Short mmCIF file of C-alpha atoms in Angstrom, two decimals:
data_model
loop_
_atom_site.label_atom_id
_atom_site.label_comp_id
_atom_site.label_asym_id
_atom_site.label_seq_id
_atom_site.Cartn_x
_atom_site.Cartn_y
_atom_site.Cartn_z
CA UNK A 33 138.80 70.94 147.83
CA UNK A 34 136.44 72.07 150.56
CA UNK A 35 133.68 69.98 152.02
CA UNK A 36 130.93 72.21 150.60
CA UNK A 37 132.49 72.09 147.14
CA UNK A 38 132.65 68.30 147.29
CA UNK A 39 129.03 68.09 148.45
CA UNK A 40 127.94 70.45 145.65
CA UNK A 41 129.82 68.41 143.04
CA UNK A 42 128.35 65.19 144.39
CA UNK A 43 124.85 66.67 144.29
CA UNK A 44 125.36 67.79 140.69
CA UNK A 45 126.70 64.37 139.72
CA UNK A 46 123.78 62.52 141.28
CA UNK A 47 121.21 64.84 139.72
CA UNK A 48 122.72 64.43 136.26
CA UNK A 49 123.03 60.67 136.72
CA UNK A 50 119.39 60.54 137.78
CA UNK A 51 118.28 62.40 134.66
CA UNK A 52 120.36 60.06 132.50
CA UNK A 53 118.94 56.98 134.23
CA UNK A 54 115.37 58.25 133.88
CA UNK A 55 115.93 58.83 130.17
CA UNK A 56 117.23 55.31 129.73
CA UNK A 57 114.30 53.89 131.72
CA UNK A 58 111.82 55.84 129.64
CA UNK A 59 113.39 54.51 126.46
CA UNK A 60 113.22 50.94 127.76
CA UNK A 61 109.63 51.51 128.87
CA UNK A 62 108.68 52.84 125.45
CA UNK A 63 110.18 49.75 123.84
CA UNK A 64 108.24 47.57 126.27
CA UNK A 65 104.94 49.27 125.47
CA UNK A 66 105.59 49.05 121.74
CA UNK A 67 106.20 45.31 121.94
CA UNK A 68 102.52 44.37 121.30
CA UNK A 69 102.52 46.65 118.27
CA UNK A 70 105.69 45.03 116.99
CA UNK A 71 104.32 41.52 117.44
CA UNK A 72 101.05 42.30 115.65
CA UNK A 73 102.45 44.18 112.69
CA UNK A 74 105.84 42.55 112.13
CA UNK A 75 106.52 38.98 111.18
CA UNK A 76 108.93 36.85 113.21
CA UNK A 77 111.66 37.42 110.64
CA UNK A 78 111.17 41.18 110.72
CA UNK A 79 111.23 41.25 114.50
CA UNK A 80 114.42 39.18 114.47
CA UNK A 81 116.04 41.62 112.06
CA UNK A 82 115.12 44.54 114.32
CA UNK A 83 116.53 42.71 117.36
CA UNK A 84 119.82 41.92 115.62
CA UNK A 85 120.28 45.43 114.23
CA UNK A 86 119.47 46.95 117.63
CA UNK A 87 122.09 44.75 119.28
CA UNK A 88 124.72 45.58 116.66
CA UNK A 89 123.92 49.29 116.93
CA UNK A 90 124.33 49.21 120.71
CA UNK A 91 127.69 47.43 120.42
CA UNK A 92 128.97 49.77 117.72
CA UNK A 93 127.90 52.81 119.73
CA UNK A 94 130.17 51.63 122.53
CA UNK A 95 133.12 50.50 120.41
CA UNK A 96 133.40 52.99 117.56
CA UNK A 97 134.11 56.34 119.22
CA UNK A 98 137.01 54.96 121.34
CA UNK A 99 138.08 58.36 122.62
CA UNK A 100 137.91 60.11 119.28
CA UNK A 101 136.28 63.17 120.88
CA UNK A 102 139.37 63.77 123.00
CA UNK A 103 141.67 63.11 120.06
CA UNK A 104 139.78 65.66 117.99
CA UNK A 105 140.38 68.38 120.57
CA UNK A 106 144.10 67.59 120.65
CA UNK A 107 144.44 67.48 116.86
CA UNK A 108 142.42 70.66 116.43
CA UNK A 109 144.54 72.68 118.83
CA UNK A 110 147.79 71.20 117.53
CA UNK A 111 146.95 72.34 113.98
CA UNK A 112 148.62 75.54 112.84
CA UNK A 113 146.49 76.57 109.86
CA UNK A 114 142.80 76.61 109.08
CA UNK A 115 143.32 73.97 106.39
CA UNK A 116 144.98 71.63 108.87
CA UNK A 117 142.14 72.18 111.33
CA UNK A 118 139.55 71.46 108.66
CA UNK A 119 141.42 68.30 107.69
CA UNK A 120 141.62 67.19 111.33
CA UNK A 121 137.89 67.73 111.83
CA UNK A 122 137.01 65.92 108.61
CA UNK A 123 139.28 62.96 109.39
CA UNK A 124 137.92 62.55 112.89
CA UNK A 125 134.35 62.94 111.72
CA UNK A 126 134.84 60.21 109.12
CA UNK A 127 136.44 57.87 111.61
CA UNK A 128 133.68 58.38 114.17
#
């Protein structure tokens, strides 16, 4: 790998990471600015339910896929017929 290729790849990586980080910061900022609205409209119990479901959703988003995207590609290309491919897609979709 040449030096210019490495520099180009590093530049692409940092630009994409920056966009991802800005998106996450904007989402956190939006949640922060909506906090007064939540506290005025929602009761303490409702706000607690939202907090718990948000936490569970974040944890499940990390845990559930567990590499299923890569497994889908392998199963899809290992299938010989269209029916087997459809079954592989359906099974992976259900498990994700």
